[in-house]
């Protein structure tokens, strides 16, 4: 509250001249007002300070819970648990993809034939705009594999019009117009189909464009032939994703001997993720300990800030701790929770990781670990009702605590509302104390006026008595 200024000039003048009571009534009014005001103001300001500290404290809790949520979300997908890599002894067979679900192992591949798509060419045409049907539109009939014929309408009677119509049909057969450079009849249409014998095709039309002529076959449709770990395998594509789980093999050329392909699993990502969870939780636990401490440490900002809100703070801490020590919704084999990975609580309430127990669990029960943490899911929708594993379950719980209607956000909103009320109380107190001061000042001013009159009467009577005394002296 700003210092109350005196506005009673008369009383100040009287005091200066020694009139009235001789008291400084302005200072007296201020002092009496302050006696009434200061305890009330101090109480409200203490509440403001505590509320501001509470808002900051819950803001820190929200931030720390967000970090813990992110730590769990980094281990909520099966392909994030580890980072496998693929290696090959020959570029004839390579890995085009290796995801987190790939299992470590060594395999041997021999490629005797690559998959290829059919390619045929048309008759020769003098130009890209030569009329093929006397300028009239016509239809093409395209049959792929054992499927039904597809009619393709050619509305522009030229080689370029045929190419445009075939590509617009989007059947999987691609048409290209090529200038061979032979003067006079240097344009041909080349059709290319997808890899695999099942994707062979025929195209007929009237007029006959020559695609069905045996002499115009450039390449036949073939499947890939290979042996995988001694087993004969046939595939319609050179990109094979169903031989080694979690990988895609690319066949680039035929081979004369076995190609050694190996999947190496780097599980350091998993351990780093578990260590991050432990460290992040311990930071959260340390924060909660400091915020709820009954022994305020003046050197630590916000120490004891939630001492008046212990029940809520303890509820949040216990909720998080219970989730971390609880069982997964997708337990598997002997792996049920983080406890089975060597994570345990010490006497201070912090988590510790037992390296030996962790290593044994991952080495002997890796698939169970993945199931427990991720339910063997990847990029699963949060709105899916099926199990998602411990990591996502805890991440969802943490998100709920800090969400708009969560307990942390609610406490912040309530505290901000309380702070507004406290600041309003200070303004009301300021106005009330100004009125109290003015009342004191008015009363004292009236007293001064009365004292001035009494002093005047005293002076008059004194003069009269002195006159009488002098008269008798004569």
Coordinates of C-alpha atoms in Angstrom, one line a residue:
X1 CA 0.0 0.0 0.0
X2 CA 1.4 3.4 -0.9
X3 CA 2.1 5.8 2.0
X4 CA -1.0 7.8 2.9
X5 CA -0.4 11.5 2.2
X6 CA -1.8 14.2 4.5
X7 CA -4.4 16.5 3.1
X8 CA -5.3 18.5 6.3
X9 CA -3.2 21.6 5.9
X10 CA -4.9 23.4 8.8
X11 CA -3.8 20.8 11.3
X12 CA -0.3 20.9 10.1
X13 CA -0.2 24.7 10.4
X14 CA -1.6 24.5 13.9
X15 CA 0.9 22.0 14.9
X16 CA 3.8 24.1 13.5
X17 CA 2.6 27.2 15.4
X18 CA 2.2 25.2 18.7
X19 CA -1.5 25.7 18.7
X20 CA -4.1 23.2 19.7
X21 CA -2.8 20.1 21.5
X22 CA 0.7 20.4 20.2
X23 CA 0.5 16.9 18.8
X24 CA 1.4 15.9 15.2
X25 CA -2.1 14.6 14.4
X26 CA -1.1 13.6 10.8
X27 CA 1.6 11.3 12.0
X28 CA -0.6 10.0 14.8
X29 CA -3.4 9.2 12.2
X30 CA -0.8 7.4 10.0
X31 CA 0.6 5.4 12.9
X32 CA -2.8 4.3 14.1
X33 CA -3.9 3.3 10.6
X34 CA -0.7 1.4 10.1
X35 CA -1.2 -0.6 13.3
X36 CA -4.5 -1.8 12.0
X37 CA -3.4 -2.2 8.4
X38 CA 0.0 -3.9 8.5
X39 CA -1.0 -7.3 10.1
X40 CA -3.8 -7.7 7.6
X41 CA -1.6 -6.7 4.7
X42 CA 1.2 -9.0 5.8
X43 CA -1.2 -11.9 6.0
X44 CA -2.6 -11.3 2.5
X45 CA 0.9 -10.7 1.0
X46 CA 2.1 -14.0 2.6
X47 CA -0.8 -15.7 0.9
X48 CA 0.1 -14.1 -2.4
X49 CA 3.7 -15.3 -2.1
X50 CA 2.6 -18.9 -1.2
X51 CA 0.1 -19.0 -4.0
X52 CA 2.7 -17.8 -6.6
X53 CA 5.1 -20.4 -5.3
X54 CA 2.4 -23.1 -5.7
X55 CA 1.7 -22.1 -9.3
X56 CA 5.4 -22.3 -10.1
X57 CA 5.7 -25.6 -8.2
X58 CA 2.9 -27.3 -10.2
X59 CA 4.4 -25.8 -13.4
X60 CA 7.6 -27.6 -12.6
X61 CA 5.7 -30.8 -11.8
X62 CA 3.9 -30.6 -15.2
X63 CA 7.2 -30.1 -17.0
X64 CA 8.9 -33.0 -15.2
X65 CA 5.9 -35.3 -15.9
X66 CA 6.2 -34.3 -19.5
X67 CA 9.8 -35.4 -19.6
X68 CA 8.9 -38.7 -18.0
X69 CA 6.0 -39.2 -20.5
X70 CA 8.5 -38.6 -23.4
X71 CA 10.9 -41.1 -21.9
X72 CA 8.2 -43.8 -21.9
X73 CA 6.9 -42.9 -25.4
X74 CA 10.4 -43.5 -26.8
X75 CA 9.9 -47.2 -25.8
X76 CA 6.2 -47.7 -26.8
X77 CA 6.8 -49.2 -30.3
X78 CA 8.3 -52.6 -30.9
X79 CA 10.6 -51.2 -33.6
X80 CA 11.9 -48.5 -31.2
X81 CA 13.2 -51.0 -28.6
X82 CA 16.3 -51.9 -30.6
X83 CA 18.1 -50.7 -33.7
X84 CA 19.0 -53.8 -35.8
X85 CA 21.2 -53.5 -38.9
X86 CA 21.7 -55.7 -41.9
X87 CA 25.0 -56.7 -43.6
X88 CA 25.7 -58.7 -46.7
X89 CA 28.8 -60.3 -48.1
X90 CA 27.8 -59.4 -51.7
X91 CA 26.1 -56.5 -53.3
X92 CA 24.0 -58.9 -55.3
X93 CA 21.8 -59.3 -52.2
X94 CA 21.3 -56.3 -49.9
X95 CA 19.0 -55.1 -47.2
X96 CA 16.7 -52.2 -48.2
X97 CA 15.0 -52.1 -44.9
X98 CA 15.7 -53.4 -41.3
X99 CA 13.2 -52.3 -38.6
X100 CA 13.2 -52.8 -34.8
X101 CA 11.4 -56.1 -35.0
X102 CA 14.1 -57.9 -37.0
X103 CA 15.6 -60.8 -35.2
X104 CA 19.4 -61.2 -35.1
X105 CA 20.7 -64.1 -37.2
X106 CA 22.7 -65.3 -40.2
X107 CA 21.3 -66.6 -43.5
X108 CA 22.6 -67.7 -46.9
X109 CA 21.0 -66.7 -50.2
X110 CA 21.7 -67.8 -53.8
X111 CA 20.0 -66.0 -56.7
X112 CA 19.6 -67.9 -60.0
X113 CA 17.1 -65.6 -61.7
X114 CA 15.9 -62.1 -61.0
X115 CA 12.2 -61.1 -61.3
X116 CA 11.5 -58.9 -64.3
X117 CA 8.5 -57.3 -65.9
X118 CA 7.3 -57.9 -69.5
X119 CA 8.3 -55.4 -72.1
X120 CA 6.9 -55.3 -75.7
X121 CA 7.2 -52.8 -78.5
X122 CA 4.8 -51.6 -81.1
X123 CA 5.2 -51.4 -84.9
X124 CA 7.2 -48.4 -86.2
X125 CA 5.5 -45.1 -86.9
X126 CA 6.7 -42.1 -88.9
X127 CA 6.0 -39.6 -86.2
X128 CA 4.4 -39.1 -82.8
X129 CA 1.3 -37.6 -84.6
X130 CA 0.8 -40.1 -87.3
X131 CA -2.8 -41.2 -87.8
X132 CA -3.3 -44.8 -86.8
X133 CA -7.0 -45.3 -87.6
X134 CA -7.7 -42.6 -90.2
X135 CA -8.2 -40.1 -87.5
X136 CA -11.0 -42.0 -85.8
X137 CA -11.0 -43.0 -82.1
X138 CA -10.6 -46.7 -81.3
X139 CA -10.2 -49.1 -78.3
X140 CA -7.4 -51.1 -76.8
X141 CA -8.0 -54.4 -75.0
X142 CA -5.4 -55.1 -72.2
X143 CA -5.4 -58.4 -70.3
X144 CA -3.0 -58.8 -67.3
X145 CA -2.2 -62.3 -66.1
X146 CA -5.4 -64.3 -65.7
X147 CA -7.6 -61.3 -65.2
X148 CA -10.4 -59.9 -67.3
X149 CA -9.7 -57.7 -70.3
X150 CA -9.7 -53.9 -69.7
X151 CA -11.0 -51.7 -72.5
X152 CA -8.9 -48.5 -73.0
X153 CA -10.4 -45.8 -75.2
X154 CA -8.0 -43.9 -77.5
X155 CA -9.6 -40.6 -78.4
X156 CA -6.6 -39.1 -80.1
X157 CA -5.6 -41.2 -83.1
X158 CA -1.8 -40.9 -82.8
X159 CA 1.0 -42.8 -81.1
X160 CA 1.2 -40.1 -78.5
X161 CA -2.6 -40.5 -78.0
X162 CA -2.1 -44.2 -77.4
X163 CA 0.6 -43.6 -74.8
X164 CA -1.5 -41.0 -73.0
X165 CA -4.6 -43.3 -72.9
X166 CA -2.7 -46.3 -71.6
X167 CA -1.0 -44.4 -68.8
X168 CA -4.3 -42.6 -67.9
X169 CA -5.9 -46.1 -67.3
X170 CA -3.4 -46.8 -64.5
X171 CA -3.5 -50.6 -65.0
X172 CA 0.1 -51.1 -63.9
X173 CA 1.3 -51.2 -67.5
X174 CA 3.4 -48.2 -68.4
X175 CA 3.6 -46.9 -72.0
X176 CA 6.6 -44.8 -73.3
X177 CA 7.0 -43.3 -76.8
X178 CA 10.6 -43.6 -78.0
X179 CA 12.3 -42.0 -80.9
X180 CA 14.8 -44.6 -82.2
X181 CA 16.6 -42.1 -84.5
X182 CA 15.9 -44.1 -87.7
X183 CA 14.7 -41.6 -90.2
X184 CA 11.2 -42.2 -91.8
X185 CA 9.9 -44.8 -89.2
X186 CA 11.6 -43.9 -86.0
X187 CA 8.8 -43.9 -83.4
X188 CA 7.9 -47.0 -81.3
X189 CA 5.6 -47.4 -78.2
X190 CA 7.2 -49.6 -75.5
X191 CA 5.0 -51.2 -72.9
X192 CA 6.4 -52.2 -69.5
X193 CA 4.6 -54.4 -66.9
X194 CA 5.2 -55.1 -63.3
X195 CA 7.7 -57.8 -62.1
X196 CA 6.6 -61.4 -61.9
X197 CA 5.1 -64.0 -64.3
X198 CA 1.6 -63.3 -63.0
X199 CA 1.9 -59.8 -64.4
X200 CA 2.4 -60.9 -68.0
X201 CA 0.0 -59.1 -70.3
X202 CA -1.4 -58.9 -73.9
X203 CA -2.7 -55.9 -75.7
X204 CA -4.7 -56.1 -78.9
X205 CA -6.5 -53.5 -80.9
X206 CA -8.0 -52.6 -84.3
X207 CA -6.0 -51.2 -86.0
X208 CA -3.3 -53.7 -85.0
X209 CA -0.4 -51.8 -83.4
X210 CA 1.9 -54.9 -83.3
X211 CA 2.1 -55.5 -79.6
X212 CA 1.0 -59.1 -80.0
X213 CA 3.7 -59.9 -82.6
X214 CA 6.2 -62.4 -81.3
X215 CA 9.1 -60.4 -82.8
X216 CA 8.1 -57.4 -80.8
X217 CA 8.6 -59.0 -77.4
X218 CA 11.6 -57.3 -75.7
X219 CA 11.5 -59.1 -72.4
X220 CA 9.2 -61.7 -70.8
X221 CA 7.8 -61.5 -67.3
X222 CA 9.7 -63.7 -64.9
X223 CA 9.7 -64.6 -61.2
X224 CA 12.8 -64.4 -59.0
X225 CA 14.3 -67.8 -58.3
X226 CA 16.6 -68.2 -55.3
X227 CA 17.6 -70.5 -52.5
X228 CA 17.2 -69.3 -48.9
X229 CA 19.1 -71.3 -46.3
X230 CA 19.0 -74.2 -48.8
X231 CA 15.3 -73.9 -49.5
X232 CA 14.2 -73.2 -53.1
X233 CA 12.1 -70.0 -53.1
X234 CA 10.1 -68.2 -55.9
X235 CA 8.9 -64.6 -55.6
X236 CA 7.3 -62.2 -58.0
X237 CA 9.5 -59.3 -57.0
X238 CA 13.1 -58.6 -56.3
X239 CA 12.1 -56.8 -53.1
X240 CA 11.3 -59.6 -50.6
X241 CA 9.9 -58.7 -47.2
X242 CA 8.7 -62.1 -46.0
X243 CA 11.8 -64.2 -45.6
X244 CA 13.5 -62.5 -42.6
X245 CA 11.0 -60.9 -40.3
X246 CA 11.4 -57.1 -40.0
X247 CA 13.6 -56.8 -43.1
X248 CA 13.3 -56.4 -46.8
X249 CA 15.9 -58.1 -49.0
X250 CA 16.8 -56.5 -52.4
X251 CA 17.9 -58.9 -55.2
X252 CA 20.2 -56.9 -57.4
X253 CA 21.8 -59.6 -59.6
X254 CA 22.2 -63.4 -59.9
X255 CA 25.0 -65.1 -58.0
X256 CA 27.3 -68.1 -58.5
X257 CA 27.6 -68.8 -54.8
X258 CA 25.9 -68.3 -51.5
X259 CA 25.6 -64.7 -50.2
X260 CA 25.9 -64.4 -46.5
X261 CA 23.3 -61.9 -45.0
X262 CA 23.3 -61.1 -41.3
X263 CA 21.0 -59.2 -39.0
X264 CA 22.8 -57.6 -36.1
X265 CA 20.6 -56.4 -33.2
X266 CA 21.8 -53.4 -31.3
X267 CA 19.9 -53.4 -28.0
X268 CA 21.7 -50.4 -26.6
X269 CA 18.7 -48.2 -27.5
X270 CA 16.6 -50.3 -25.0
X271 CA 19.0 -49.9 -22.2
X272 CA 19.5 -46.2 -22.8
X273 CA 15.7 -45.8 -22.7
X274 CA 15.4 -47.7 -19.4
X275 CA 18.2 -45.6 -17.9
X276 CA 16.6 -42.4 -19.1
X277 CA 13.3 -43.5 -17.4
X278 CA 15.1 -44.2 -14.1
X279 CA 17.0 -40.9 -14.2
X280 CA 13.9 -38.8 -15.2
X281 CA 11.8 -40.4 -12.5
X282 CA 14.5 -39.7 -9.9
X283 CA 14.6 -36.1 -10.9
X284 CA 10.8 -35.9 -10.5
X285 CA 11.1 -37.6 -7.0
X286 CA 13.8 -35.2 -5.9
X287 CA 11.6 -32.3 -7.1
X288 CA 8.6 -33.6 -5.1
X289 CA 10.7 -34.1 -2.0
X290 CA 11.9 -30.5 -2.1
X291 CA 8.5 -29.0 -2.8
X292 CA 6.9 -30.9 0.1
X293 CA 9.7 -30.5 2.6
X294 CA 8.7 -29.3 6.0
X295 CA 12.2 -27.9 6.5
X296 CA 12.4 -25.0 4.1
X297 CA 15.8 -24.6 2.5
X298 CA 16.3 -20.9 1.9
X299 CA 19.0 -21.7 -0.7
X300 CA 16.6 -23.8 -2.8
X301 CA 13.9 -22.0 -4.8
X302 CA 10.4 -23.2 -4.0
X303 CA 11.6 -25.4 -1.2
X304 CA 8.4 -26.3 0.8
X305 CA 6.1 -24.6 -1.7
X306 CA 3.6 -27.4 -1.5
X307 CA 3.8 -28.0 2.2
X308 CA 0.2 -26.6 2.4
X309 CA -0.9 -28.9 -0.4
X310 CA 0.6 -32.2 0.8
X311 CA -2.3 -34.5 0.0
X312 CA -2.4 -33.5 -3.7
X313 CA 1.4 -33.6 -4.1
X314 CA 1.6 -37.1 -2.4
X315 CA -1.3 -38.3 -4.6
X316 CA 0.6 -37.3 -7.7
X317 CA 3.8 -38.9 -6.5
X318 CA 2.1 -42.1 -5.4
X319 CA 0.2 -42.4 -8.7
X320 CA 3.3 -42.2 -10.8
X321 CA 5.4 -44.5 -8.5
X322 CA 2.6 -47.1 -8.4
X323 CA 2.4 -47.1 -12.2
X324 CA 6.2 -47.6 -12.6
X325 CA 6.3 -50.5 -10.2
X326 CA 3.1 -52.1 -11.4
X327 CA 2.6 -54.9 -13.9
X328 CA 2.2 -54.4 -17.6
X329 CA -1.2 -55.1 -19.2
X330 CA 0.7 -57.4 -21.6
X331 CA 2.9 -59.5 -19.4
X332 CA 4.8 -62.2 -21.2
X333 CA 6.6 -65.3 -19.8
X334 CA 8.6 -64.3 -16.8
X335 CA 8.6 -60.6 -17.7
X336 CA 5.8 -58.7 -16.1
X337 CA 7.1 -55.3 -15.2
X338 CA 10.1 -53.0 -14.9
X339 CA 11.1 -55.0 -11.8
X340 CA 11.9 -57.9 -14.0
X341 CA 14.4 -55.7 -15.9
X342 CA 16.3 -54.9 -12.7
X343 CA 14.5 -51.7 -11.9
X344 CA 13.8 -51.3 -8.1
X345 CA 13.2 -48.6 -5.5
X346 CA 15.9 -47.8 -2.9
X347 CA 15.3 -46.4 0.6
X348 CA 15.3 -42.8 -0.6
X349 CA 12.4 -43.5 -3.0
X350 CA 14.6 -43.3 -6.1
X351 CA 14.8 -46.1 -8.7
X352 CA 18.0 -48.0 -9.4
X353 CA 18.9 -50.3 -12.3
X354 CA 20.6 -53.6 -11.6
X355 CA 22.8 -54.1 -14.7
X356 CA 23.3 -57.8 -14.2
X357 CA 19.5 -58.5 -13.8
X358 CA 18.8 -56.3 -16.8
X359 CA 21.3 -58.0 -19.0
X360 CA 20.0 -61.5 -18.1
X361 CA 16.4 -60.5 -18.8
X362 CA 17.3 -59.0 -22.3
X363 CA 19.6 -61.9 -23.2
X364 CA 17.3 -64.7 -22.2
X365 CA 13.8 -63.2 -22.6
X366 CA 14.1 -60.4 -25.2
X367 CA 10.8 -61.2 -27.0
X368 CA 9.0 -61.2 -23.6
X369 CA 10.6 -57.8 -22.8
X370 CA 9.3 -56.3 -26.0
X371 CA 5.8 -57.7 -25.4
X372 CA 5.7 -56.3 -21.9
X373 CA 6.8 -52.9 -22.9
X374 CA 5.0 -52.5 -26.3
X375 CA 2.5 -55.3 -26.8
X376 CA 4.4 -56.0 -30.0
X377 CA 2.7 -52.9 -31.5
X378 CA 4.1 -50.1 -33.7
X379 CA 2.4 -46.8 -34.2
X380 CA -0.8 -48.0 -32.6
X381 CA -3.6 -45.5 -32.4
X382 CA -4.2 -44.2 -28.9
X383 CA -7.9 -44.6 -29.5
X384 CA -7.5 -48.3 -30.2
X385 CA -9.0 -50.2 -27.2
X386 CA -6.5 -53.1 -27.5
X387 CA -3.5 -53.4 -25.1
X388 CA -0.6 -51.2 -25.9
X389 CA 2.0 -52.4 -23.3
X390 CA 3.5 -50.8 -20.2
X391 CA 5.3 -47.9 -21.9
X392 CA 2.2 -46.5 -23.6
X393 CA 0.0 -47.3 -20.6
X394 CA 2.2 -45.2 -18.3
X395 CA 2.6 -42.4 -21.0
X396 CA -1.2 -42.2 -21.2
X397 CA -1.5 -42.0 -17.4
X398 CA 1.1 -39.2 -17.2
X399 CA -0.6 -37.3 -20.0
X400 CA -3.9 -37.5 -18.0
X401 CA -2.3 -35.9 -15.0
X402 CA -1.2 -32.9 -17.0
X403 CA -4.1 -32.7 -19.4
X404 CA -6.5 -29.7 -19.4
X405 CA -8.8 -31.4 -16.9
X406 CA -6.0 -33.3 -15.1
X407 CA -5.2 -32.8 -11.5
X408 CA -2.0 -30.8 -12.1
X409 CA -3.6 -28.4 -14.5
X410 CA -6.6 -28.1 -12.2
X411 CA -4.4 -27.1 -9.2
X412 CA -2.7 -24.5 -11.3
X413 CA -6.0 -23.0 -12.5
X414 CA -7.4 -23.0 -8.9
X415 CA -4.2 -21.3 -7.6
X416 CA -4.3 -18.7 -10.3
X417 CA -8.0 -17.9 -9.4
X418 CA -7.0 -17.7 -5.7
X419 CA -4.1 -15.3 -6.6
X420 CA -6.5 -13.0 -8.4
X421 CA -8.7 -13.0 -5.3
X422 CA -5.8 -12.2 -3.0
X423 CA -4.7 -9.3 -5.1
X424 CA -8.2 -8.0 -5.1
X425 CA -8.2 -8.2 -1.3
X426 CA -5.1 -6.0 -1.2
X427 CA -6.9 -3.4 -3.3
X428 CA -10.0 -3.5 -1.0
X429 CA -7.7 -3.3 2.1
X430 CA -6.0 -0.2 0.6
X431 CA -9.3 1.6 0.1
X432 CA -10.6 0.6 3.5
X433 CA -7.4 1.8 5.3
X434 CA -7.5 5.1 3.3
X435 CA -11.0 5.6 4.8
X436 CA -9.8 4.7 8.3
X437 CA -6.9 7.2 8.0
X438 CA -9.3 10.0 6.8
X439 CA -11.6 9.2 9.8
X440 CA -8.8 9.5 12.3
X441 CA -7.6 12.7 10.6
X442 CA -11.1 14.2 10.8
X443 CA -11.5 13.3 14.4
X444 CA -8.1 14.7 15.4
X445 CA -8.8 17.8 13.5
X446 CA -12.0 18.3 15.4
X447 CA -10.1 17.7 18.6
X448 CA -7.5 20.3 17.6
X449 CA -10.2 22.9 16.9
X450 CA -11.8 22.2 20.4
X451 CA -8.4 22.4 22.1
X452 CA -7.7 25.7 20.3
X453 CA -11.0 27.1 21.7
X454 CA -10.2 25.8 25.2
X455 CA -6.7 27.4 25.0
X456 CA -8.3 30.7 24.0
X457 CA -10.7 30.6 26.9
X458 CA -7.8 29.7 29.2
X459 CA -5.9 32.7 28.0
X460 CA -8.9 35.0 28.5
X461 CA -9.6 33.8 32.0
X462 CA -6.0 34.1 32.9
X463 CA -6.0 37.7 31.7
X464 CA -9.1 38.5 33.7
X465 CA -7.7 37.1 36.9
X466 CA -4.5 38.9 36.4
X467 CA -6.4 42.2 36.0
X468 CA -8.4 41.6 39.2
X469 CA -5.2 40.9 41.1
X470 CA -3.6 44.1 40.0
X471 CA -6.8 46.1 41.0
X472 CA -6.6 44.8 44.5
X473 CA -2.9 45.5 44.6
X474 CA -3.7 49.2 44.3

